[in-house]
Amino acid sequence: MADILFYVFAAITVCSAMVVAFARNVIYAAFALLFTFLGVAGLYVFLQADFLAVAQVMVYIGGILILIIFGVMLTNRVTNVDVTSGTLHTLPATIIAGVLLGTLVLLVTRATWIDAGVLPDVQGTTAAIGERLMSTYLLPFEIIGILLLVTIMGAAMIARADSSKKESA
């Protein structure tokens, strides 16, 4: 059952990534990106990286993707304008992608794989990461928090200065 679910998540990830790459409509690409992120989160669960799976869902799906979708929807005020992206240099891109795919297939088929045997049973990683962040890496964690706060304040100041210039002009 787990093997079937793994292949389902892998297929969802690959197929939706292909839709993202080949979609001509930005909205379709954004929604396909949602399924790509969900598939990757599912693959993280299979790798027993529960913290990464939750971070994937919260950061990429909950934050970035929703921001992209709202950005596209809000900037597309004119209903008659078609928001599509054209493809450029299709033939060279196809050749380069084919060469890269062939190289990867060659490397995977000729590599000597080591059998890891039975993997040890790993408990969730979230508790271990939280314990390390609050003990061993407390100072870097706090410095990153302050850096992010200063970045957000700077971005808000820059955005506010831009809007006040537009209003006065």
PDB file of N, CA and C in Angstrom, residues 9-25 28-37 40 85 87 94 97 101:
ATOM      1  N   PHE A   9       1.987   9.838  -5.286  1.00  0.00           N
ATOM      2  CA  PHE A   9       2.528  11.170  -4.992  1.00  0.00           C
ATOM      3  C   PHE A   9       3.610  11.551  -6.002  1.00  0.00           C
ATOM      4  N   ALA A  10       4.436  10.603  -6.401  1.00  0.00           N
ATOM      5  CA  ALA A  10       5.462  10.904  -7.399  1.00  0.00           C
ATOM      6  C   ALA A  10       4.828  11.276  -8.739  1.00  0.00           C
ATOM      7  N   ALA A  11       3.780  10.555  -9.116  1.00  0.00           N
ATOM      8  CA  ALA A  11       3.096  10.870 -10.374  1.00  0.00           C
ATOM      9  C   ALA A  11       2.414  12.233 -10.310  1.00  0.00           C
ATOM     10  N   ILE A  12       1.787  12.532  -9.173  1.00  0.00           N
ATOM     11  CA  ILE A  12       1.164  13.850  -9.013  1.00  0.00           C
ATOM     12  C   ILE A  12       2.212  14.949  -9.139  1.00  0.00           C
ATOM     13  N   THR A  13       3.361  14.737  -8.510  1.00  0.00           N
ATOM     14  CA  THR A  13       4.412  15.748  -8.544  1.00  0.00           C
ATOM     15  C   THR A  13       4.942  15.946  -9.961  1.00  0.00           C
ATOM     16  N   VAL A  14       5.246  14.855 -10.641  1.00  0.00           N
ATOM     17  CA  VAL A  14       5.844  14.969 -11.981  1.00  0.00           C
ATOM     18  C   VAL A  14       4.827  15.518 -12.983  1.00  0.00           C
ATOM     19  N   CYS A  15       3.615  15.007 -12.943  1.00  0.00           N
ATOM     20  CA  CYS A  15       2.597  15.460 -13.911  1.00  0.00           C
ATOM     21  C   CYS A  15       2.242  16.936 -13.700  1.00  0.00           C
ATOM     22  N   SER A  16       2.053  17.324 -12.455  1.00  0.00           N
ATOM     23  CA  SER A  16       1.710  18.728 -12.224  1.00  0.00           C
ATOM     24  C   SER A  16       2.898  19.641 -12.511  1.00  0.00           C
ATOM     25  N   ALA A  17       4.116  19.171 -12.299  1.00  0.00           N
ATOM     26  CA  ALA A  17       5.286  19.982 -12.664  1.00  0.00           C
ATOM     27  C   ALA A  17       5.362  20.159 -14.180  1.00  0.00           C
ATOM     28  N   MET A  18       4.983  19.116 -14.911  1.00  0.00           N
ATOM     29  CA  MET A  18       4.963  19.249 -16.370  1.00  0.00           C
ATOM     30  C   MET A  18       3.885  20.242 -16.811  1.00  0.00           C
ATOM     31  N   VAL A  19       2.748  20.233 -16.119  1.00  0.00           N
ATOM     32  CA  VAL A  19       1.699  21.215 -16.442  1.00  0.00           C
ATOM     33  C   VAL A  19       2.205  22.625 -16.161  1.00  0.00           C
ATOM     34  N   VAL A  20       2.944  22.797 -15.052  1.00  0.00           N
ATOM     35  CA  VAL A  20       3.507  24.114 -14.739  1.00  0.00           C
ATOM     36  C   VAL A  20       4.453  24.558 -15.853  1.00  0.00           C
ATOM     37  N   ALA A  21       5.259  23.634 -16.325  1.00  0.00           N
ATOM     38  CA  ALA A  21       6.247  24.000 -17.345  1.00  0.00           C
ATOM     39  C   ALA A  21       5.605  24.284 -18.695  1.00  0.00           C
ATOM     40  N   PHE A  22       4.546  23.580 -19.034  1.00  0.00           N
ATOM     41  CA  PHE A  22       3.997  23.700 -20.386  1.00  0.00           C
ATOM     42  C   PHE A  22       2.687  24.480 -20.466  1.00  0.00           C
ATOM     43  N   ALA A  23       2.121  24.905 -19.354  1.00  0.00           N
ATOM     44  CA  ALA A  23       0.848  25.625 -19.394  1.00  0.00           C
ATOM     45  C   ALA A  23       1.044  27.007 -20.004  1.00  0.00           C
ATOM     46  N   ARG A  24       0.124  27.377 -20.834  1.00  0.00           N
ATOM     47  CA  ARG A  24       0.182  28.697 -21.458  1.00  0.00           C
ATOM     48  C   ARG A  24      -0.568  29.731 -20.631  1.00  0.00           C
ATOM     49  N   ASN A  25      -1.437  29.280 -19.766  1.00  0.00           N
ATOM     50  CA  ASN A  25      -2.198  30.183 -18.916  1.00  0.00           C
ATOM     51  C   ASN A  25      -1.560  30.205 -17.532  1.00  0.00           C
ATOM     52  N   TYR A  28      -3.612  28.456 -14.689  1.00  0.00           N
ATOM     53  CA  TYR A  28      -3.485  26.996 -14.707  1.00  0.00           C
ATOM     54  C   TYR A  28      -2.130  26.566 -14.150  1.00  0.00           C
ATOM     55  N   ALA A  29      -1.088  27.299 -14.511  1.00  0.00           N
ATOM     56  CA  ALA A  29       0.247  26.974 -14.005  1.00  0.00           C
ATOM     57  C   ALA A  29       0.313  27.145 -12.494  1.00  0.00           C
ATOM     58  N   ALA A  30      -0.331  28.187 -11.972  1.00  0.00           N
ATOM     59  CA  ALA A  30      -0.312  28.411 -10.524  1.00  0.00           C
ATOM     60  C   ALA A  30      -1.042  27.290  -9.785  1.00  0.00           C
ATOM     61  N   PHE A  31      -2.183  26.865 -10.317  1.00  0.00           N
ATOM     62  CA  PHE A  31      -2.900  25.775  -9.657  1.00  0.00           C
ATOM     63  C   PHE A  31      -2.156  24.438  -9.801  1.00  0.00           C
ATOM     64  N   ALA A  32      -1.486  24.238 -10.912  1.00  0.00           N
ATOM     65  CA  ALA A  32      -0.665  23.032 -11.049  1.00  0.00           C
ATOM     66  C   ALA A  32       0.508  23.060 -10.085  1.00  0.00           C
ATOM     67  N   LEU A  33       1.018  24.272  -9.827  1.00  0.00           N
ATOM     68  CA  LEU A  33       2.096  24.408  -8.848  1.00  0.00           C
ATOM     69  C   LEU A  33       1.626  24.005  -7.459  1.00  0.00           C
ATOM     70  N   LEU A  34       0.355  24.272  -7.156  1.00  0.00           N
ATOM     71  CA  LEU A  34      -0.222  23.842  -5.885  1.00  0.00           C
ATOM     72  C   LEU A  34      -0.123  22.322  -5.739  1.00  0.00           C
ATOM     73  N   PHE A  35      -0.489  21.599  -6.783  1.00  0.00           N
ATOM     74  CA  PHE A  35      -0.424  20.135  -6.711  1.00  0.00           C
ATOM     75  C   PHE A  35       1.021  19.640  -6.683  1.00  0.00           C
ATOM     76  N   THR A  36       1.914  20.373  -7.328  1.00  0.00           N
ATOM     77  CA  THR A  36       3.326  20.002  -7.250  1.00  0.00           C
ATOM     78  C   THR A  36       3.829  20.115  -5.818  1.00  0.00           C
ATOM     79  N   PHE A  37       3.490  21.210  -5.158  1.00  0.00           N
ATOM     80  CA  PHE A  37       3.915  21.379  -3.769  1.00  0.00           C
ATOM     81  C   PHE A  37       3.286  20.326  -2.866  1.00  0.00           C
ATOM     82  N   VAL A  40       5.176  17.081  -3.394  1.00  0.00           N
ATOM     83  CA  VAL A  40       6.481  17.114  -2.736  1.00  0.00           C
ATOM     84  C   VAL A  40       6.313  16.954  -1.226  1.00  0.00           C
ATOM     85  N   SER A  85       1.513  32.975 -21.485  1.00  0.00           N
ATOM     86  CA  SER A  85       2.937  33.152 -21.739  1.00  0.00           C
ATOM     87  C   SER A  85       3.303  32.361 -22.983  1.00  0.00           C
ATOM     88  N   THR A  87       5.903  30.506 -25.604  1.00  0.00           N
ATOM     89  CA  THR A  87       7.097  29.682 -25.468  1.00  0.00           C
ATOM     90  C   THR A  87       8.144  30.175 -26.452  1.00  0.00           C
ATOM     91  N   THR A  94      14.178  21.711 -25.926  1.00  0.00           N
ATOM     92  CA  THR A  94      13.870  20.281 -25.989  1.00  0.00           C
ATOM     93  C   THR A  94      15.144  19.458 -26.138  1.00  0.00           C
ATOM     94  N   ALA A  97      17.005  19.548 -22.785  1.00  0.00           N
ATOM     95  CA  ALA A  97      16.304  18.709 -21.811  1.00  0.00           C
ATOM     96  C   ALA A  97      16.481  17.233 -22.132  1.00  0.00           C
ATOM     97  N   LEU A 101      18.154  14.569 -19.697  1.00  0.00           N
ATOM     98  CA  LEU A 101      17.416  13.365 -19.318  1.00  0.00           C
ATOM     99  C   LEU A 101      18.203  12.105 -19.659  1.00  0.00           C
TER     100      LEU A 101
END
